[in-house]
Tab-separated table of C-alpha atoms in Angstrom:
chain	number	residue	atom	x	y	z
Q	1	UNK	CA	22.937	-49.704	-43.696
Q	2	UNK	CA	23.573	-48.857	-39.990
Q	3	UNK	CA	23.011	-45.338	-38.846
Q	4	UNK	CA	24.973	-43.646	-36.159
Q	5	UNK	CA	23.431	-40.971	-33.860
Q	6	UNK	CA	24.977	-37.501	-34.102
Q	7	UNK	CA	27.460	-37.150	-31.351
Q	8	UNK	CA	28.243	-33.639	-30.130
Q	9	UNK	CA	31.120	-32.635	-27.992
Q	10	UNK	CA	30.348	-30.731	-24.631
Q	11	UNK	CA	31.674	-27.459	-26.274
Q	12	UNK	CA	29.155	-27.839	-28.996
Q	13	UNK	CA	26.252	-28.074	-26.665
Q	14	UNK	CA	27.372	-25.167	-24.856
Q	15	UNK	CA	27.742	-23.060	-27.896
Q	16	UNK	CA	24.182	-24.312	-28.894
Q	17	UNK	CA	22.901	-23.193	-25.420
Q	18	UNK	CA	24.445	-19.915	-25.769
Q	19	UNK	CA	22.743	-19.519	-29.172
Q	20	UNK	CA	19.421	-20.180	-27.811
Q	21	UNK	CA	19.811	-17.957	-24.971
Q	22	UNK	CA	20.893	-15.091	-27.554
Q	23	UNK	CA	17.922	-15.771	-29.839
Q	24	UNK	CA	15.608	-15.698	-26.751
Q	25	UNK	CA	17.190	-12.374	-25.583
Q	26	UNK	CA	16.799	-10.871	-28.984
Q	27	UNK	CA	13.369	-12.160	-29.309
Q	28	UNK	CA	12.399	-10.722	-25.907
Q	29	UNK	CA	14.112	-7.261	-26.725
Q	30	UNK	CA	12.237	-6.979	-29.823
Q	31	UNK	CA	8.774	-7.716	-28.267
Q	32	UNK	CA	9.743	-5.211	-25.592
Q	33	UNK	CA	10.835	-2.680	-27.922
Q	34	UNK	CA	7.528	-3.266	-30.078
Q	35	UNK	CA	5.556	-2.762	-26.728
Q	36	UNK	CA	7.478	0.255	-25.753
Q	37	UNK	CA	7.048	1.711	-29.331
Q	38	UNK	CA	3.458	1.250	-29.398
Q	39	UNK	CA	2.938	2.888	-26.078
Q	40	UNK	CA	5.095	5.970	-27.173
Q	41	UNK	CA	3.211	6.112	-30.392
Q	42	UNK	CA	-0.169	6.226	-28.639
Q	43	UNK	CA	0.950	9.143	-26.649
Q	44	UNK	CA	2.259	10.971	-29.628
Q	45	UNK	CA	-1.113	10.298	-31.310
Q	46	UNK	CA	-2.757	11.763	-28.330
Q	47	UNK	CA	-0.406	14.785	-28.288
Q	48	UNK	CA	-1.183	15.450	-32.026
Q	49	UNK	CA	-4.738	15.303	-31.285
Q	50	UNK	CA	-4.727	17.598	-28.391
Q	51	UNK	CA	-2.439	20.055	-30.614
Q	52	UNK	CA	-4.952	20.055	-33.690
Q	53	UNK	CA	-7.836	20.727	-31.020
Q	54	UNK	CA	-6.007	23.392	-29.542
Q	55	UNK	CA	-5.216	24.971	-33.069
Q	56	UNK	CA	-8.876	24.607	-34.016
Q	57	UNK	CA	-9.923	26.466	-30.949
Q	58	UNK	CA	-7.527	29.354	-31.624
Q	59	UNK	CA	-9.009	29.431	-35.061
Q	60	UNK	CA	-12.445	29.704	-33.885
Q	61	UNK	CA	-11.538	32.382	-31.389
Q	62	UNK	CA	-10.240	34.462	-34.495
Q	63	UNK	CA	-13.904	34.339	-35.792
Q	64	UNK	CA	-14.932	36.203	-32.564
Q	65	UNK	CA	-12.278	38.871	-33.329
Q	66	UNK	CA	-13.762	39.567	-36.845
Q	67	UNK	CA	-15.550	43.079	-37.152
Q	68	UNK	CA	-18.909	41.102	-37.899
Q	69	UNK	CA	-19.010	39.719	-34.382
Q	70	UNK	CA	-16.615	41.633	-32.241
Q	71	UNK	CA	-17.836	44.045	-29.559
Q	72	UNK	CA	-16.805	47.443	-30.920
Q	73	UNK	CA	-18.454	49.922	-28.709
Q	74	UNK	CA	-16.406	53.215	-28.063
Q	75	UNK	CA	-17.838	53.724	-24.713
Q	76	UNK	CA	-16.375	50.473	-23.248
Q	77	UNK	CA	-13.489	48.262	-24.379
Q	78	UNK	CA	-13.858	44.608	-24.139
Q	79	UNK	CA	-11.240	42.136	-25.436
Q	80	UNK	CA	-12.275	39.160	-27.144
Q	81	UNK	CA	-16.059	39.819	-26.572
Q	82	UNK	CA	-18.725	39.047	-29.024
Q	83	UNK	CA	-21.468	41.340	-29.651
Q	84	UNK	CA	-24.650	39.383	-29.323
Q	85	UNK	CA	-26.573	42.245	-30.791
Q	86	UNK	CA	-24.779	42.146	-33.928
Q	87	UNK	CA	-24.828	38.231	-34.018
Q	88	UNK	CA	-28.829	38.294	-33.862
Q	89	UNK	CA	-28.898	40.389	-36.870
Q	90	UNK	CA	-26.783	37.979	-38.782
Q	91	UNK	CA	-28.538	34.913	-37.608
Q	92	UNK	CA	-29.140	32.236	-40.408
Q	93	UNK	CA	-26.419	33.969	-42.258
Q	94	UNK	CA	-28.760	36.256	-44.367
Q	95	UNK	CA	-25.704	38.047	-45.778
Q	96	UNK	CA	-23.800	34.902	-46.548
Q	97	UNK	CA	-20.964	36.299	-44.673
Q	98	UNK	CA	-20.014	33.026	-42.880
Q	99	UNK	CA	-20.749	30.527	-45.611
Q	100	UNK	CA	-19.083	32.220	-48.526
Q	101	UNK	CA	-16.534	34.711	-47.124
Q	102	UNK	CA	-15.145	32.416	-44.226
Q	103	UNK	CA	-16.100	29.290	-45.768
Q	104	UNK	CA	-17.490	27.764	-42.487
Q	105	UNK	CA	-20.158	24.922	-42.377
Q	106	UNK	CA	-21.534	25.593	-39.060
Q	107	UNK	CA	-21.202	28.451	-36.584
Q	108	UNK	CA	-23.224	29.137	-33.355
Q	109	UNK	CA	-23.076	30.841	-29.989
Q	110	UNK	CA	-24.384	29.384	-26.811
Q	111	UNK	CA	-24.646	30.953	-23.356
Q	112	UNK	CA	-22.997	28.745	-20.560
Q	113	UNK	CA	-23.544	31.013	-17.575
Q	114	UNK	CA	-25.998	32.177	-16.571
Q	115	UNK	CA	-28.073	29.355	-17.533
Q	116	UNK	CA	-30.547	30.056	-20.524
Q	117	UNK	CA	-32.386	27.946	-22.783
Q	118	UNK	CA	-33.771	27.968	-26.278
Q	119	UNK	CA	-32.773	29.228	-29.668
Q	120	UNK	CA	-32.801	32.884	-30.089
Q	121	UNK	CA	-35.186	34.739	-32.337
Q	122	UNK	CA	-36.018	38.306	-32.956
Q	123	UNK	CA	-39.026	37.767	-30.565
Q	124	UNK	CA	-37.393	36.043	-27.521
Q	125	UNK	CA	-34.008	37.775	-27.884
Q	126	UNK	CA	-32.197	38.220	-25.012
Q	127	UNK	CA	-34.070	35.631	-22.898
Q	128	UNK	CA	-32.650	32.680	-24.743
Q	129	UNK	CA	-29.619	30.650	-24.604
Q	130	UNK	CA	-28.304	29.960	-28.332
Q	131	UNK	CA	-27.795	31.831	-31.587
Q	132	UNK	CA	-27.202	29.597	-34.611
Q	133	UNK	CA	-25.472	31.783	-37.417
Q	134	UNK	CA	-25.006	28.992	-39.828
Q	135	UNK	CA	-26.190	25.444	-39.855
Q	136	UNK	CA	-25.029	23.418	-43.067
Q	137	UNK	CA	-24.973	19.713	-43.054
Q	138	UNK	CA	-21.301	18.832	-42.600
Q	139	UNK	CA	-19.118	15.715	-41.789
Q	140	UNK	CA	-16.519	18.030	-40.049
Q	141	UNK	CA	-16.040	17.856	-36.294
Q	142	UNK	CA	-17.637	20.703	-34.165
Q	143	UNK	CA	-15.002	22.595	-32.118
Q	144	UNK	CA	-15.995	25.077	-29.246
Q	145	UNK	CA	-14.127	27.860	-27.511
Q	146	UNK	CA	-15.008	29.881	-24.589
Q	147	UNK	CA	-15.819	33.524	-25.356
Q	148	UNK	CA	-17.584	36.489	-23.447
Q	149	UNK	CA	-21.061	37.119	-25.123
Q	150	UNK	CA	-22.005	40.750	-24.462
Q	151	UNK	CA	-24.989	42.937	-25.197
Q	152	UNK	CA	-26.405	46.277	-24.201
Q	153	UNK	CA	-29.307	46.346	-21.789
Q	154	UNK	CA	-32.153	48.925	-21.702
Q	155	UNK	CA	-30.128	51.275	-19.455
Q	156	UNK	CA	-27.185	51.112	-21.907
Q	157	UNK	CA	-24.879	49.126	-19.516
Q	158	UNK	CA	-22.856	46.284	-20.967
Q	159	UNK	CA	-23.974	42.766	-19.856
Q	160	UNK	CA	-21.608	39.906	-20.473
Q	161	UNK	CA	-22.313	36.145	-20.364
Q	162	UNK	CA	-19.680	33.410	-20.333
Q	163	UNK	CA	-20.446	31.541	-23.483
Q	164	UNK	CA	-18.980	29.250	-26.177
Q	165	UNK	CA	-18.510	29.715	-29.938
Q	166	UNK	CA	-19.005	26.489	-32.041
Q	167	UNK	CA	-17.774	26.016	-35.615
Q	168	UNK	CA	-16.887	23.272	-37.892
Q	169	UNK	CA	-15.015	23.693	-41.296
Q	170	UNK	CA	-12.671	22.091	-43.605
Q	171	UNK	CA	-9.928	24.093	-42.280
Q	172	UNK	CA	-10.647	22.868	-38.694
Q	173	UNK	CA	-10.500	19.087	-39.317
E	1	UNK	CA	23.893	-35.286	-12.114
E	2	UNK	CA	23.302	-34.106	-15.592
E	3	UNK	CA	19.684	-33.257	-14.892
E	4	UNK	CA	20.487	-31.180	-11.953
E	5	UNK	CA	22.958	-29.136	-14.201
E	6	UNK	CA	20.383	-28.498	-16.768
E	7	UNK	CA	17.818	-27.447	-14.062
E	8	UNK	CA	20.315	-24.967	-12.603
E	9	UNK	CA	20.958	-23.452	-16.153
E	10	UNK	CA	17.179	-23.130	-16.899
E	11	UNK	CA	16.858	-21.314	-13.400
E	12	UNK	CA	19.834	-19.117	-14.151
E	13	UNK	CA	18.275	-18.135	-17.412
E	14	UNK	CA	14.835	-17.431	-15.896
E	15	UNK	CA	16.671	-15.325	-13.116
E	16	UNK	CA	18.383	-13.394	-15.991
E	17	UNK	CA	15.074	-12.897	-17.653
E	18	UNK	CA	13.258	-11.770	-14.774
E	19	UNK	CA	16.278	-9.162	-13.827
E	20	UNK	CA	16.029	-7.765	-17.251
E	21	UNK	CA	12.354	-7.621	-17.450
E	22	UNK	CA	12.305	-5.785	-13.815
E	23	UNK	CA	14.830	-3.290	-15.244
E	24	UNK	CA	12.902	-2.740	-18.499
E	25	UNK	CA	9.662	-2.052	-16.548
E	26	UNK	CA	11.358	0.407	-14.243
E	27	UNK	CA	12.912	2.343	-17.014
E	28	UNK	CA	9.569	2.357	-18.865
E	29	UNK	CA	7.868	3.621	-15.809
E	30	UNK	CA	10.229	6.541	-15.520
E	31	UNK	CA	9.997	7.376	-18.837
E	32	UNK	CA	6.122	7.308	-19.132
E	33	UNK	CA	5.738	9.253	-15.916
E	34	UNK	CA	8.170	12.121	-16.648
E	35	UNK	CA	5.922	15.042	-16.416
E	36	UNK	CA	6.062	17.493	-19.311
E	37	UNK	CA	4.710	20.847	-18.226
E	38	UNK	CA	3.987	21.780	-21.927
E	39	UNK	CA	1.621	19.081	-22.318
E	40	UNK	CA	-0.323	20.147	-19.286
E	41	UNK	CA	-1.013	23.594	-20.618
E	42	UNK	CA	-4.516	23.826	-22.088
E	43	UNK	CA	-5.738	26.418	-24.646
E	44	UNK	CA	-9.451	25.714	-23.426
E	45	UNK	CA	-8.781	26.298	-19.795
E	46	UNK	CA	-6.626	29.687	-20.912
E	47	UNK	CA	-9.713	30.709	-23.022
E	48	UNK	CA	-11.953	30.085	-20.084
E	49	UNK	CA	-9.885	32.133	-17.672
E	50	UNK	CA	-9.642	35.075	-20.280
E	51	UNK	CA	-13.494	34.805	-20.997
E	52	UNK	CA	-14.740	34.842	-17.209
E	53	UNK	CA	-13.229	38.285	-16.716
E	54	UNK	CA	-16.045	40.235	-18.383
E	55	UNK	CA	-18.891	38.163	-17.117
E	56	UNK	CA	-21.558	40.308	-15.410
E	57	UNK	CA	-22.170	39.456	-11.420
E	58	UNK	CA	-25.134	40.273	-9.362
E	59	UNK	CA	-23.030	42.612	-7.212
E	60	UNK	CA	-22.973	46.350	-7.976
E	61	UNK	CA	-20.100	48.322	-6.519
E	62	UNK	CA	-21.268	51.864	-7.270
E	63	UNK	CA	-24.656	52.788	-7.979
E	64	UNK	CA	-26.719	50.137	-9.817
E	65	UNK	CA	-24.376	49.219	-12.569
E	66	UNK	CA	-23.596	45.514	-11.882
E	67	UNK	CA	-19.832	44.819	-11.769
E	68	UNK	CA	-18.053	42.230	-13.956
E	69	UNK	CA	-15.969	39.666	-12.538
E	70	UNK	CA	-12.601	41.389	-13.044
E	71	UNK	CA	-14.017	44.276	-10.920
E	72	UNK	CA	-15.355	41.899	-8.321
E	73	UNK	CA	-11.907	40.300	-7.889
E	74	UNK	CA	-10.274	43.821	-7.241
E	75	UNK	CA	-13.191	44.419	-4.865
E	76	UNK	CA	-12.363	41.416	-3.093
E	77	UNK	CA	-8.892	42.253	-2.624
E	78	UNK	CA	-9.841	45.678	-1.194
E	79	UNK	CA	-12.239	44.002	1.260
E	80	UNK	CA	-15.190	45.982	0.000
E	81	UNK	CA	-18.988	45.110	-0.079
E	82	UNK	CA	-21.718	44.996	-2.794
E	83	UNK	CA	-24.563	47.616	-2.805
E	84	UNK	CA	-26.818	44.678	-1.499
E	85	UNK	CA	-24.473	44.661	1.704
E	86	UNK	CA	-22.811	41.241	0.711
E	87	UNK	CA	-19.114	40.903	1.052
E	88	UNK	CA	-17.422	41.055	-2.282
E	89	UNK	CA	-15.349	37.957	-1.713
E	90	UNK	CA	-18.449	36.017	-0.699
E	91	UNK	CA	-20.176	37.148	-3.987
E	92	UNK	CA	-17.012	36.265	-5.801
E	93	UNK	CA	-16.919	32.699	-4.349
E	94	UNK	CA	-20.577	31.997	-5.261
E	95	UNK	CA	-20.396	33.310	-8.814
E	96	UNK	CA	-17.172	31.378	-9.388
E	97	UNK	CA	-18.908	28.244	-8.079
E	98	UNK	CA	-21.860	28.656	-10.353
E	99	UNK	CA	-19.505	29.412	-13.392
E	100	UNK	CA	-17.208	26.267	-12.829
E	101	UNK	CA	-20.180	24.125	-12.187
E	102	UNK	CA	-21.991	25.285	-15.515
E	103	UNK	CA	-18.894	25.068	-17.504
E	104	UNK	CA	-17.359	21.704	-16.359
E	105	UNK	CA	-19.827	19.858	-14.155
E	106	UNK	CA	-17.064	17.464	-12.657
E	107	UNK	CA	-18.143	14.087	-11.300
E	108	UNK	CA	-16.591	10.599	-10.891
E	109	UNK	CA	-18.562	9.580	-13.802
E	110	UNK	CA	-17.898	12.428	-16.145
E	111	UNK	CA	-14.705	13.180	-18.293
E	112	UNK	CA	-13.567	15.978	-15.768
E	113	UNK	CA	-13.281	14.298	-12.420
E	114	UNK	CA	-12.213	17.269	-10.376
E	115	UNK	CA	-10.872	20.872	-10.470
E	116	UNK	CA	-8.889	23.292	-8.465
E	117	UNK	CA	-9.657	26.989	-8.959
E	118	UNK	CA	-7.779	29.923	-7.165
E	119	UNK	CA	-7.564	33.781	-7.339
E	120	UNK	CA	-4.548	35.234	-5.854
E	121	UNK	CA	-3.270	38.754	-5.687
E	122	UNK	CA	0.587	39.306	-6.219
E	123	UNK	CA	2.346	42.570	-5.072
E	124	UNK	CA	5.018	44.133	-7.050
E	125	UNK	CA	7.518	42.498	-4.632
E	126	UNK	CA	6.217	39.063	-5.703
E	127	UNK	CA	4.292	38.414	-2.406
E	128	UNK	CA	1.044	36.397	-2.996
E	129	UNK	CA	-2.145	36.587	-1.155
E	130	UNK	CA	-4.732	33.924	-1.726
E	131	UNK	CA	-8.282	35.651	-2.395
E	132	UNK	CA	-10.387	32.524	-2.911
E	133	UNK	CA	-9.599	28.754	-3.782
E	134	UNK	CA	-12.341	26.331	-4.830
E	135	UNK	CA	-12.079	22.535	-5.059
E	136	UNK	CA	-14.315	20.029	-6.435
E	137	UNK	CA	-13.617	16.217	-6.407
E	138	UNK	CA	-10.135	14.595	-5.838
E	139	UNK	CA	-7.511	16.220	-8.009
E	140	UNK	CA	-4.586	14.056	-6.963
E	141	UNK	CA	-4.191	12.130	-10.402
E	142	UNK	CA	-1.403	12.823	-12.840
E	143	UNK	CA	-3.789	13.391	-15.591
E	144	UNK	CA	-4.693	17.066	-15.726
E	145	UNK	CA	-4.842	20.185	-17.913
E	146	UNK	CA	-4.245	23.694	-16.435
E	147	UNK	CA	-3.491	27.363	-17.291
E	148	UNK	CA	-3.483	30.634	-15.590
E	149	UNK	CA	-4.186	34.267	-16.596
E	150	UNK	CA	-3.389	37.671	-14.870
E	151	UNK	CA	-4.302	41.215	-15.149
E	152	UNK	CA	-2.947	44.398	-13.561
E	153	UNK	CA	-4.628	45.731	-10.456
E	154	UNK	CA	-3.415	48.752	-8.195
E	155	UNK	CA	-0.006	47.932	-7.335
E	156	UNK	CA	0.118	44.333	-8.309
E	157	UNK	CA	-1.379	41.532	-10.475
E	158	UNK	CA	-4.373	39.306	-9.959
E	159	UNK	CA	-3.864	35.813	-10.973
E	160	UNK	CA	-6.409	33.270	-11.881
E	161	UNK	CA	-5.526	29.559	-12.005
E	162	UNK	CA	-7.434	26.488	-12.874
E	163	UNK	CA	-6.445	22.860	-13.028
E	164	UNK	CA	-8.973	20.448	-14.427
E	165	UNK	CA	-8.324	16.576	-13.534
E	166	UNK	CA	-9.412	13.692	-15.644
């Protein structure tokens, strides 16, 4: 049996060409769209992470405002300051305030400026740089917020340092 | 003749694809670079600016009680001196430099590459006077976080502003 090659008219070839071009365009735009979307999504993911970090920092800041840590001398007002003299008394969560009442896994204070080193104890306080209030093992991320850490010196005047309060908890994840 | 026509069509197609790509890249570039002021505001920087106000300095303005940074900023605006004889503005400059270095330690290798910090006094008629400005590194990139803080002082307000560049 004799076979005949398919014969296309010029118009059919043109239509075929047009179809190829259209398919190529569609494929191009789909790839470009996916690329653009992935870029936007990575940006959104970054924004979400930044927002959740910001929320965590605000939440930690509220810990500094609680009566157990807040500077509350009637002689001098100090907004957002932490009383280091109170904190050293609550070190190692002796009263279980932080672990049971606030449900926090880790809580510590660190002096950033002026530079001081070493964990505080009743022996070396205030010549030390860090007060660990609670240190339970946890898988949650540790967040930090800037605060003013204040104490009374021997003459009764307030001395404040720039510090950070660090915490990790389920609510901060 | 038929080959030449096919070549022309391929070249035409390539030109169209290149044109569309260029337009797409331009649109993408514009949309990605659009600055959003809300993105740039940082809670961390705001908390830093709020917290430094109470930091005790080495400068005593009256008697032996050391002034805090807020008082030192006011003293700098008033062009007064510390008990030690040092200018309040010089003491403010030195203290702020130490605080910023201790808090962020910027460098080319670090996460934070540079910063710009300034303290300004704004009168009730909105006239601004710069008290100090501190810069470290090159803050020219579009990747930054910033915030400001202010408190009332005499007949105006003292503004502190910090931009951290990544």
